[in-house]
Coordinates of C-alpha atoms in Angstrom, one line a residue:
Chain A
M1 CA 41.4 229.4 84.1
S2 CA 44.8 230.4 82.9
K3 CA 46.3 229.0 86.2
K4 CA 44.9 225.6 85.3
V5 CA 46.7 225.2 82.0
Q6 CA 49.6 222.9 82.4
A7 CA 50.1 221.7 78.8
I8 CA 49.5 223.0 75.3
Y9 CA 49.1 220.8 72.3
L10 CA 50.1 222.9 69.3
W11 CA 48.0 222.1 66.2
W12 CA 49.3 223.7 63.0
H13 CA 51.2 226.5 64.8
K14 CA 48.2 227.6 66.9
P15 CA 48.0 229.1 69.4
V16 CA 50.9 231.4 68.7
I17 CA 53.4 231.1 71.5
D18 CA 54.6 234.5 72.5
K19 CA 55.8 236.3 75.6
E20 CA 52.3 237.5 76.6
L21 CA 50.8 234.0 76.4
L22 CA 53.7 232.5 78.4
Q23 CA 53.3 235.2 81.1
S24 CA 49.6 234.5 81.3
L25 CA 50.0 230.8 82.0
P26 CA 52.1 230.5 85.2
N27 CA 51.6 226.7 85.6
L28 CA 52.4 225.8 82.0
K29 CA 54.8 222.9 82.0
V30 CA 55.0 221.6 78.5
I31 CA 54.2 222.5 74.9
A32 CA 53.8 219.5 72.6
N33 CA 54.0 220.1 68.9
S34 CA 51.9 218.2 66.3
G35 CA 54.6 217.5 63.8
V36 CA 58.4 217.5 63.7
G37 CA 59.2 221.1 62.6
M38 CA 59.9 223.5 65.4
D39 CA 60.9 226.6 63.3
H40 CA 57.7 228.4 64.3
L41 CA 58.7 228.4 68.0
D42 CA 61.2 230.6 69.9
L43 CA 62.8 227.7 71.7
K44 CA 65.0 230.0 74.0
L45 CA 62.0 232.1 75.0
V46 CA 59.9 229.0 75.9
A47 CA 62.8 227.5 77.9
S48 CA 63.3 230.8 79.7
F49 CA 59.9 230.3 81.3
G50 CA 60.9 226.8 82.4
V51 CA 58.5 225.2 80.0
K52 CA 59.5 222.0 78.3
M53 CA 59.0 221.3 74.6
A54 CA 58.4 218.2 72.5
N55 CA 57.8 217.4 68.9
A56 CA 56.4 214.3 67.1
P57 CA 59.2 212.9 65.0
C58 CA 58.2 209.3 64.7
A59 CA 54.7 209.6 63.4
V60 CA 55.5 212.0 60.5
S61 CA 58.3 210.2 58.7
S62 CA 56.4 207.7 56.5
S63 CA 53.6 210.1 55.5
T64 CA 56.1 212.8 54.6
A65 CA 58.3 210.3 52.7
D66 CA 55.2 209.2 50.8
T67 CA 54.3 212.8 50.0
G68 CA 57.8 213.3 48.6
M69 CA 57.5 210.2 46.3
A70 CA 53.9 211.2 45.3
L71 CA 55.2 214.7 44.2
L72 CA 58.2 213.2 42.4
L73 CA 56.1 210.8 40.5
A74 CA 53.3 213.2 39.7
S75 CA 55.8 215.8 38.4
A76 CA 57.8 213.4 36.4
R77 CA 54.8 211.9 34.7
R78 CA 52.9 215.2 34.4
L79 CA 49.9 213.7 36.3
V80 CA 48.1 216.9 37.1
E81 CA 48.5 218.2 33.5
G82 CA 47.4 214.8 32.2
Y83 CA 44.3 214.9 34.4
H84 CA 43.2 218.2 33.1
I85 CA 43.6 217.1 29.5
A86 CA 41.7 213.9 30.2
I87 CA 38.7 215.6 31.7
S88 CA 38.7 218.9 29.9
S89 CA 35.7 219.7 27.7
G90 CA 36.1 220.2 24.0
I91 CA 39.9 220.0 23.7
E92 CA 41.2 217.5 21.3
Y93 CA 44.4 216.2 22.8
R94 CA 47.2 214.7 20.9
E95 CA 48.3 211.7 22.9
A96 CA 51.5 211.1 21.0
D97 CA 52.9 214.5 22.1
F98 CA 52.4 214.1 25.8
L99 CA 55.6 212.8 27.4
G100 CA 57.0 212.9 30.8
V101 CA 60.4 211.8 32.1
E102 CA 61.4 208.4 33.5
V103 CA 61.6 207.8 37.2
T104 CA 62.9 204.2 37.2
G105 CA 66.7 204.3 36.9
A106 CA 66.9 208.0 37.3
T107 CA 69.2 209.8 39.8
L108 CA 67.7 211.1 43.0
G109 CA 69.6 213.6 45.1
I110 CA 68.3 213.8 48.7
I111 CA 69.3 216.9 50.6
G112 CA 68.8 216.1 54.3
M113 CA 69.1 212.4 55.1
G114 CA 67.3 212.3 58.5
S115 CA 64.5 209.8 59.2
I116 CA 62.3 211.2 56.4
G117 CA 65.2 211.5 53.9
Y118 CA 66.2 207.9 54.7
K119 CA 62.6 206.6 54.2
I120 CA 62.6 208.3 50.8
A121 CA 65.8 206.6 49.9
L122 CA 64.2 203.2 50.9
R123 CA 61.3 203.9 48.6
A124 CA 63.4 205.3 45.7
K125 CA 65.6 202.2 45.8
A126 CA 62.6 200.1 44.8
F127 CA 62.3 202.3 41.7
E128 CA 65.9 201.3 40.9
M129 CA 66.9 204.9 41.3
N130 CA 70.5 205.9 41.7
I131 CA 70.6 207.7 45.1
L132 CA 72.9 210.5 46.1
Y133 CA 72.6 212.4 49.4
H134 CA 73.9 215.5 51.1
N135 CA 73.7 215.8 54.9
R136 CA 75.5 217.6 57.8
T137 CA 77.1 214.2 58.6
Q138 CA 77.6 211.1 56.6
R139 CA 75.5 208.1 57.5
K140 CA 77.0 204.8 58.6
E141 CA 78.2 202.5 55.9
H142 CA 75.6 199.8 56.5
E143 CA 72.8 202.4 56.3
E144 CA 74.2 203.7 53.0
Q145 CA 74.5 200.2 51.6
A146 CA 71.0 199.3 52.6
V147 CA 69.7 201.9 50.2
G148 CA 72.6 202.1 47.8
A149 CA 73.2 205.8 48.6
T150 CA 76.3 207.7 47.8
Y151 CA 77.4 210.6 50.1
C152 CA 78.1 214.0 48.4
K153 CA 80.0 216.1 50.9
K154 CA 79.6 219.0 48.6
I155 CA 76.1 219.9 47.7
D156 CA 77.3 221.0 44.2
N157 CA 78.1 217.4 43.3
L158 CA 74.6 216.3 44.1
L159 CA 73.0 219.2 42.3
Q160 CA 75.0 218.6 39.1
Q161 CA 74.2 214.9 38.8
A162 CA 70.6 214.6 40.0
D163 CA 67.5 214.2 37.8
F164 CA 65.4 214.8 40.9
V165 CA 66.5 217.0 43.8
M166 CA 64.5 216.3 47.0
V167 CA 64.8 218.8 49.8
V168 CA 64.2 217.2 53.3
V169 CA 66.1 219.4 55.7
S170 CA 64.8 221.1 58.9
L171 CA 64.6 224.8 58.7
T172 CA 67.4 226.5 60.6
P173 CA 69.4 229.7 60.1
Q174 CA 71.9 227.5 58.1
T175 CA 69.3 226.0 55.7
H176 CA 67.4 229.3 55.1
K177 CA 67.5 229.9 51.3
L178 CA 69.8 226.8 51.0
I179 CA 68.5 226.4 47.4
G180 CA 69.1 229.8 45.6
K181 CA 70.1 231.0 42.2
R182 CA 73.5 229.4 42.4
E183 CA 72.2 226.0 43.4
L184 CA 69.4 226.1 40.8
E185 CA 71.9 226.9 38.1
L186 CA 74.1 224.0 39.1
M187 CA 71.1 221.7 38.5
K188 CA 70.5 220.0 35.2
P189 CA 68.1 221.8 32.9
T190 CA 66.2 218.5 32.8
A191 CA 66.0 218.2 36.6
T192 CA 63.0 218.6 38.9
L193 CA 63.1 220.2 42.4
I194 CA 60.9 218.7 45.1
N195 CA 60.5 220.5 48.4
I196 CA 58.8 218.8 51.4
S197 CA 60.8 220.7 54.1
R198 CA 59.9 224.3 54.6
G199 CA 59.2 227.1 52.1
A200 CA 62.0 229.3 53.4
V201 CA 64.6 226.7 52.5
V202 CA 64.2 227.7 48.9
D203 CA 64.7 231.2 47.5
Q204 CA 61.3 231.5 45.9
E205 CA 62.1 234.4 43.6
A206 CA 65.1 232.6 42.3
L207 CA 62.9 229.5 41.8
V208 CA 60.4 231.5 39.7
T209 CA 63.1 232.8 37.5
A210 CA 64.7 229.3 37.1
L211 CA 61.3 227.8 36.1
Q212 CA 60.4 230.5 33.7
T213 CA 63.7 230.5 31.9
G214 CA 64.2 226.7 31.7
V215 CA 67.1 226.6 34.1
I216 CA 65.4 223.6 35.6
R217 CA 62.5 221.5 34.1
A218 CA 59.9 221.6 36.9
A219 CA 59.2 221.9 40.6
A220 CA 56.8 220.2 43.0
L221 CA 56.3 222.0 46.4
D222 CA 54.3 220.8 49.4
V223 CA 55.6 223.8 51.3
T224 CA 55.9 227.5 50.4
Y225 CA 56.5 230.8 52.1
P226 CA 53.9 231.9 53.2
E227 CA 51.2 229.2 53.2
P228 CA 49.1 229.8 51.3
L229 CA 50.9 231.9 48.7
P230 CA 49.3 235.3 47.9
R231 CA 46.8 234.6 45.1
D232 CA 48.7 236.8 42.6
H233 CA 52.0 235.0 43.2
T234 CA 53.8 234.0 40.0
L235 CA 54.4 230.5 41.2
L236 CA 50.7 229.8 40.9
K237 CA 50.6 230.7 37.2
L238 CA 53.5 228.5 36.0
K239 CA 52.8 225.4 34.0
N240 CA 55.7 223.4 35.2
I241 CA 54.9 223.4 38.8
I242 CA 52.8 221.3 41.2
I243 CA 51.9 222.9 44.6
T244 CA 50.1 221.0 47.3
P245 CA 48.7 222.5 50.5
H246 CA 51.3 221.2 53.0
L247 CA 49.7 217.8 53.1
G248 CA 52.9 216.0 54.2
I249 CA 51.4 214.5 57.3
K250 CA 47.8 215.0 56.5
T251 CA 46.5 211.4 56.7
D252 CA 44.1 209.9 59.2
K253 CA 46.8 207.5 60.4
A254 CA 49.5 210.1 60.9
T255 CA 47.2 212.5 62.6
Y256 CA 46.3 209.8 65.1
M257 CA 49.9 208.8 65.7
I258 CA 51.0 212.4 66.1
T259 CA 48.3 212.9 68.7
E260 CA 49.4 209.7 70.5
E261 CA 53.0 210.9 70.5
A262 CA 52.0 214.3 71.8
V263 CA 49.9 212.8 74.6
E264 CA 52.8 210.6 75.7
N265 CA 55.1 213.6 75.8
I266 CA 52.6 215.7 77.8
L267 CA 51.9 212.9 80.3
A268 CA 55.7 212.4 80.8
A269 CA 56.2 216.1 81.4
L270 CA 53.4 216.4 83.8
N271 CA 54.6 213.4 85.8
G272 CA 58.2 214.7 85.9
L273 CA 59.4 211.8 83.8
P274 CA 61.9 211.9 80.9
I275 CA 60.1 213.3 77.8
P276 CA 60.3 210.9 74.8
S277 CA 60.8 213.5 72.1
E278 CA 62.0 216.5 74.0
V279 CA 63.4 219.4 72.0
L280 CA 66.0 221.5 73.7
P281 CA 67.0 225.0 72.6
S282 CA 70.4 224.5 70.9
Chain B
M1 CA 51.3 201.2 14.2
W2 CA 51.1 204.0 16.8
Y3 CA 48.2 204.2 19.3
H4 CA 46.1 201.7 17.4
K5 CA 46.2 203.7 14.2
P6 CA 45.7 202.9 11.4
V7 CA 42.8 200.5 12.2
I8 CA 43.6 197.1 10.6
K9 CA 40.6 195.8 8.9
E10 CA 40.1 193.5 6.0
E11 CA 39.8 196.3 3.4
L12 CA 43.2 197.7 4.5
L13 CA 44.9 194.3 4.3
Q14 CA 43.4 193.6 0.9
S15 CA 44.7 197.0 -0.4
L16 CA 48.2 196.3 0.8
P17 CA 49.3 193.1 -1.0
N18 CA 52.9 193.4 -0.1
L19 CA 52.4 194.1 3.6
K20 CA 54.7 191.8 5.5
I21 CA 54.6 193.0 9.1
V22 CA 52.6 195.1 11.5
A23 CA 54.7 196.5 14.4
S24 CA 52.4 197.6 17.2
S25 CA 53.6 200.1 19.8
G26 CA 53.1 199.0 23.4
V27 CA 52.4 195.6 24.8
G28 CA 48.6 195.3 24.3
I29 CA 47.3 193.7 21.2
D30 CA 43.6 193.5 22.1
H31 CA 42.9 196.0 19.3
L32 CA 44.1 193.6 16.6
D33 CA 42.5 190.6 15.0
L34 CA 45.3 188.1 15.1
N35 CA 43.5 185.5 13.0
L36 CA 42.8 188.0 10.3
L37 CA 46.4 189.1 10.1
S38 CA 47.8 185.6 9.9
S39 CA 45.2 184.7 7.2
Y40 CA 46.9 187.4 5.1
G41 CA 50.3 186.1 6.0
V42 CA 51.1 189.3 7.8
K43 CA 53.4 189.0 10.8
L44 CA 52.9 190.9 14.1
S45 CA 55.2 192.3 16.7
N46 CA 54.7 194.4 19.9
T47 CA 57.0 196.0 22.5
P48 CA 56.4 194.0 25.6
F49 CA 59.1 194.6 28.2
V50 CA 60.2 198.1 27.6
V51 CA 56.9 199.5 28.8
S52 CA 56.9 197.7 32.1
T53 CA 58.7 199.9 34.5
D54 CA 57.0 203.1 33.3
T55 CA 53.6 201.5 33.6
A56 CA 54.4 200.2 37.1
D57 CA 55.7 203.7 38.0
L58 CA 52.4 205.3 36.8
G59 CA 50.4 202.7 38.8
M60 CA 52.3 203.9 41.9
A61 CA 51.9 207.5 40.9
L62 CA 48.1 207.1 40.6
M63 CA 47.8 205.2 43.9
L64 CA 49.8 207.9 45.8
A65 CA 48.0 210.8 44.0
S66 CA 44.6 209.4 44.7
S67 CA 45.3 208.4 48.3
R68 CA 46.9 211.7 49.3
R69 CA 44.4 213.8 47.2
L70 CA 47.1 215.4 45.2
V71 CA 45.1 216.7 42.3
E72 CA 42.5 218.2 44.7
G73 CA 45.2 219.6 46.8
H74 CA 46.9 221.3 43.9
Q75 CA 43.6 222.8 42.8
M76 CA 43.2 224.2 46.4
A77 CA 46.8 225.5 46.5
V78 CA 46.4 227.5 43.2
S79 CA 42.7 228.4 43.3
P80 CA 42.0 232.2 43.4
D81 CA 39.4 231.5 46.1
T82 CA 41.7 229.9 48.6
E83 CA 42.3 232.0 51.8
Y84 CA 43.8 229.3 54.0
F85 CA 44.4 225.6 54.1
P86 CA 41.8 223.9 56.3
A87 CA 43.3 221.9 59.2
N88 CA 40.9 219.0 58.9
W89 CA 41.6 218.2 55.3
L90 CA 43.1 214.7 55.3
G91 CA 44.1 211.9 52.9
A92 CA 44.7 208.3 53.5
E93 CA 48.1 206.7 54.3
V94 CA 49.8 204.5 51.6
S95 CA 52.6 203.2 53.8
G96 CA 51.5 200.1 55.6
A97 CA 48.3 199.7 53.7
T98 CA 47.2 196.6 51.8
L99 CA 47.6 196.5 48.1
G100 CA 45.8 193.8 46.0
I101 CA 47.4 193.3 42.6
V102 CA 45.1 191.7 40.0
G103 CA 47.4 190.4 37.3
M104 CA 50.9 189.6 38.4
G105 CA 52.7 189.6 35.1
T106 CA 55.8 191.8 34.5
V107 CA 54.0 195.0 35.2
G108 CA 52.2 193.7 38.3
Y109 CA 55.4 192.3 39.7
K110 CA 57.2 195.6 39.3
V111 CA 54.4 197.3 41.1
A112 CA 54.8 194.8 43.9
E113 CA 58.6 195.6 44.1
R114 CA 57.8 199.2 44.5
A115 CA 55.0 198.8 46.9
K116 CA 57.1 196.7 49.2
A117 CA 59.3 199.7 49.9
F118 CA 56.3 201.5 51.2
E119 CA 55.9 198.6 53.7
M120 CA 52.6 197.7 52.0
K121 CA 51.0 194.3 52.6
I122 CA 50.8 192.8 49.1
L123 CA 48.1 190.3 47.9
Y124 CA 47.9 189.1 44.4
H125 CA 45.5 187.3 42.1
N126 CA 46.8 185.7 38.9
R127 CA 46.0 182.9 36.5
N128 CA 48.9 181.0 38.0
Q129 CA 50.7 181.3 41.3
R130 CA 54.2 182.7 41.1
N131 CA 57.0 180.6 42.6
K132 CA 58.1 180.9 46.2
E133 CA 61.2 183.0 45.6
E134 CA 59.3 185.5 43.5
E135 CA 56.6 185.7 46.2
S136 CA 58.9 186.1 49.1
A137 CA 61.1 188.7 47.3
V138 CA 58.1 191.1 47.4
G139 CA 56.3 189.6 50.4
A140 CA 53.3 188.8 48.2
I141 CA 50.5 186.5 49.2
Y142 CA 48.5 184.6 46.6
C143 CA 44.7 184.8 46.6
K144 CA 43.4 182.0 44.4
K145 CA 40.0 183.6 44.7
I146 CA 39.8 187.2 43.6
D147 CA 37.1 187.7 46.3
D148 CA 39.7 187.3 49.1
L149 CA 41.8 190.0 47.5
L150 CA 38.9 192.3 47.0
Q151 CA 37.7 192.0 50.6
Q152 CA 41.0 192.8 52.2
S153 CA 42.6 195.4 50.0
D154 CA 42.8 199.1 50.6
F155 CA 44.0 199.5 47.0
V156 CA 43.1 197.2 44.1
L157 CA 45.4 197.6 41.2
L158 CA 44.5 196.0 37.8
S159 CA 47.4 195.0 35.6
V160 CA 45.9 192.2 33.6
V161 CA 46.0 191.7 29.8
L162 CA 42.6 192.3 28.1
T163 CA 41.2 189.0 26.9
P164 CA 37.7 187.7 26.6
Q165 CA 38.1 186.3 30.1
T166 CA 39.2 189.6 31.7
Q167 CA 36.6 191.7 30.0
K168 CA 34.4 193.3 32.7
L169 CA 36.5 191.4 35.3
I170 CA 35.6 194.1 37.8
G171 CA 31.9 194.6 37.8
K172 CA 29.1 195.3 40.2
R173 CA 29.8 192.2 42.3
E174 CA 33.5 192.7 42.6
L175 CA 33.1 196.4 43.5
A176 CA 30.6 195.5 46.2
L177 CA 33.1 193.0 47.6
M178 CA 35.7 195.8 48.0
K179 CA 36.0 197.9 51.2
P180 CA 34.1 201.2 51.2
T181 CA 37.4 202.8 52.0
A182 CA 39.2 201.2 49.0
T183 CA 40.5 202.7 45.8
L184 CA 40.5 201.0 42.4
I185 CA 43.5 201.7 40.2
N186 CA 43.4 200.7 36.5
I187 CA 46.5 200.6 34.4
S188 CA 45.4 197.7 32.1
R189 CA 42.6 198.4 29.7
G190 CA 39.3 200.2 30.1
L191 CA 37.2 197.2 29.2
V192 CA 38.5 195.2 32.2
V193 CA 36.2 197.3 34.3
D194 CA 32.4 197.6 33.9
Q195 CA 32.4 201.4 33.6
E196 CA 28.7 201.8 34.3
A197 CA 29.0 199.7 37.5
L198 CA 32.1 201.8 38.5
V199 CA 30.2 205.0 38.1
E200 CA 27.4 203.7 40.3
A201 CA 29.9 202.4 42.9
L202 CA 31.6 205.7 43.1
Q203 CA 28.4 207.7 43.3
N204 CA 27.0 205.5 46.0
K205 CA 30.2 205.3 48.0
V206 CA 30.5 201.6 47.5
I207 CA 34.2 202.3 47.0
K208 CA 36.0 205.4 48.0
A209 CA 37.8 206.4 44.8
A210 CA 39.2 205.4 41.4
A211 CA 42.3 206.3 39.5
L212 CA 42.3 205.3 35.8
D213 CA 45.0 205.6 33.2
V214 CA 42.7 203.7 30.8
T215 CA 39.0 203.9 29.9
Y216 CA 36.7 202.8 27.2
P217 CA 36.7 204.5 24.9
E218 CA 39.8 206.8 25.0
P219 CA 39.0 209.6 25.4
L220 CA 35.7 209.3 27.1
P221 CA 32.8 211.3 25.7
R222 CA 33.0 214.8 27.2
D223 CA 29.6 214.3 29.0
H224 CA 30.6 211.0 30.6
P225 CA 29.8 210.9 34.4
L226 CA 33.3 209.7 35.2
L227 CA 34.7 213.1 34.2
K228 CA 32.5 214.8 36.7
L229 CA 33.1 212.7 39.8
K230 CA 35.3 214.3 42.5
N231 CA 36.7 211.0 43.7
V232 CA 38.2 210.0 40.3
I233 CA 41.5 210.8 38.7
I234 CA 41.8 210.1 35.0
T235 CA 45.0 210.3 33.0
P236 CA 45.1 210.1 29.2
H237 CA 46.7 206.6 28.8
I238 CA 50.2 207.8 29.6
G239 CA 51.5 204.5 31.1
S240 CA 54.5 204.4 28.8
A241 CA 54.7 208.0 28.0
T242 CA 58.2 209.0 28.8
E243 CA 60.8 210.2 26.3
K244 CA 63.2 207.4 27.0
T245 CA 60.7 204.6 26.8
R246 CA 59.1 205.9 23.6
R247 CA 62.5 206.0 22.0
L248 CA 63.1 202.4 23.1
M249 CA 59.7 201.4 21.8
M250 CA 60.5 202.8 18.4
E251 CA 63.9 201.2 18.3
N252 CA 62.2 197.8 19.1
M253 CA 59.6 198.4 16.4
M254 CA 62.3 199.3 13.8
E255 CA 64.2 196.1 14.7
S256 CA 61.1 194.0 14.3
I257 CA 60.2 195.7 11.0
Q258 CA 63.7 195.2 9.6
A259 CA 63.7 191.5 10.6
G260 CA 60.2 191.1 9.1
L261 CA 61.2 192.6 5.8
T262 CA 64.4 190.6 5.5
G263 CA 62.8 187.3 6.5
L264 CA 64.8 186.9 9.7
P265 CA 63.4 185.8 13.0
I266 CA 61.3 188.7 14.4
P267 CA 62.1 190.0 17.8
N268 CA 58.9 190.4 20.0
E269 CA 56.8 188.5 17.4
V270 CA 53.3 187.9 18.6
L271 CA 52.0 184.5 17.5

């Protein structure tokens, strides 16, 4: 049976691709990932077995951008808290006290301006947000102008000015704990951190401290490390946090499109053709 | 006047012979008897434009939260019983979907501006059609008959003013015209929707879900079926509840009051 396997379609990091598995599948030609992140794969190991790899970058960007905006809005307007007040039994709520912060006209700092980051900028522009971004490389002028985004070569400049900081980078050794104590302290005390990239991009312990001591106002995380968090983790108990279960691409449409992309990649690999979204070990 | 208090009835007006002006917070004036006030020579003002962007933002927040199952997701993420996140747990895509806006006033139009950036297809129903430039700026298509909008929309957002004509605008018939995969979002007034019909529609899967910033009454009685439905998000009328907007509202109200007391033309007067 194992000699028949030519392709693997990875769904939510399963099966785990390790040396034993690769050795047991001599005719494996391609591993297609459901999603864009490849941080769970040892790219060099896979390549050393002559196996090609592909991800699904196109299908994920709108859904993930939507998730980023959903979290930003929900956090700013205290939607989850508001819901609990609206449905709770017996608690007399004082409407006049319940205030959130404005989204329209606020400053959004996007860290990581790839396809997803750019789609977020497109959406945020419609909310008349002032957009700053930090990226490995600056985008072209017409791309910047289309969304009214200002490049911040130094991440510090972005952190100091943003009301909302949206983290949209891929996880690499360079972006590991990109947002730590120093970065959180540079942020405004009225600012919100939104993470839709990978849990490990944020120093979680530093985030807990920052949220508890009012260094930043709130956080909204679609990703944590690990997922799910241990049930006794402090993040779960904080009032000024929204956590969602990595639902970035979990829509019917995105799931369908990701699978289509994966099948395209697999068929190309099996037919010896160029693979549309091939990922090479860097 | 803050959150409809105090209640303006004849007894109150009779007891305040020198009352010159009632400044109401927010844009809605459906809780006031305009004829009664003018019969006592009392002027009225509201705060119409300052609330628009926050309300539009909340409409978008509710649409995204409902569609992506954000509240449910948060509960799963923090629940003590959660061991893993199920792989087949899905929401519905907002980008590229069809949004039907019922009531294309200031708030409705701002919703359209925001929704366009999500590449949504936008339909709208309004007493009057907007002009061509306004329509093409947001890519909105006019539906003279509300039925056309209801039948095609994935999301139906209500941003009308409450009047005798819009009371129970969305009832059993309208809900039945909606797609079974559609979501109703209400950021106008609770009375625009026939709440009993809505409960039934949600229970029988006539529509998929609802997200309501407004109900009738507010708050709902604690045993109301809407509070128990899994496919409903309710928020406590927070459409304009941001620090900045509330401050602006109060500034507007002060301006109106000062003008009313000094006999000058009243900004935001309601006639």
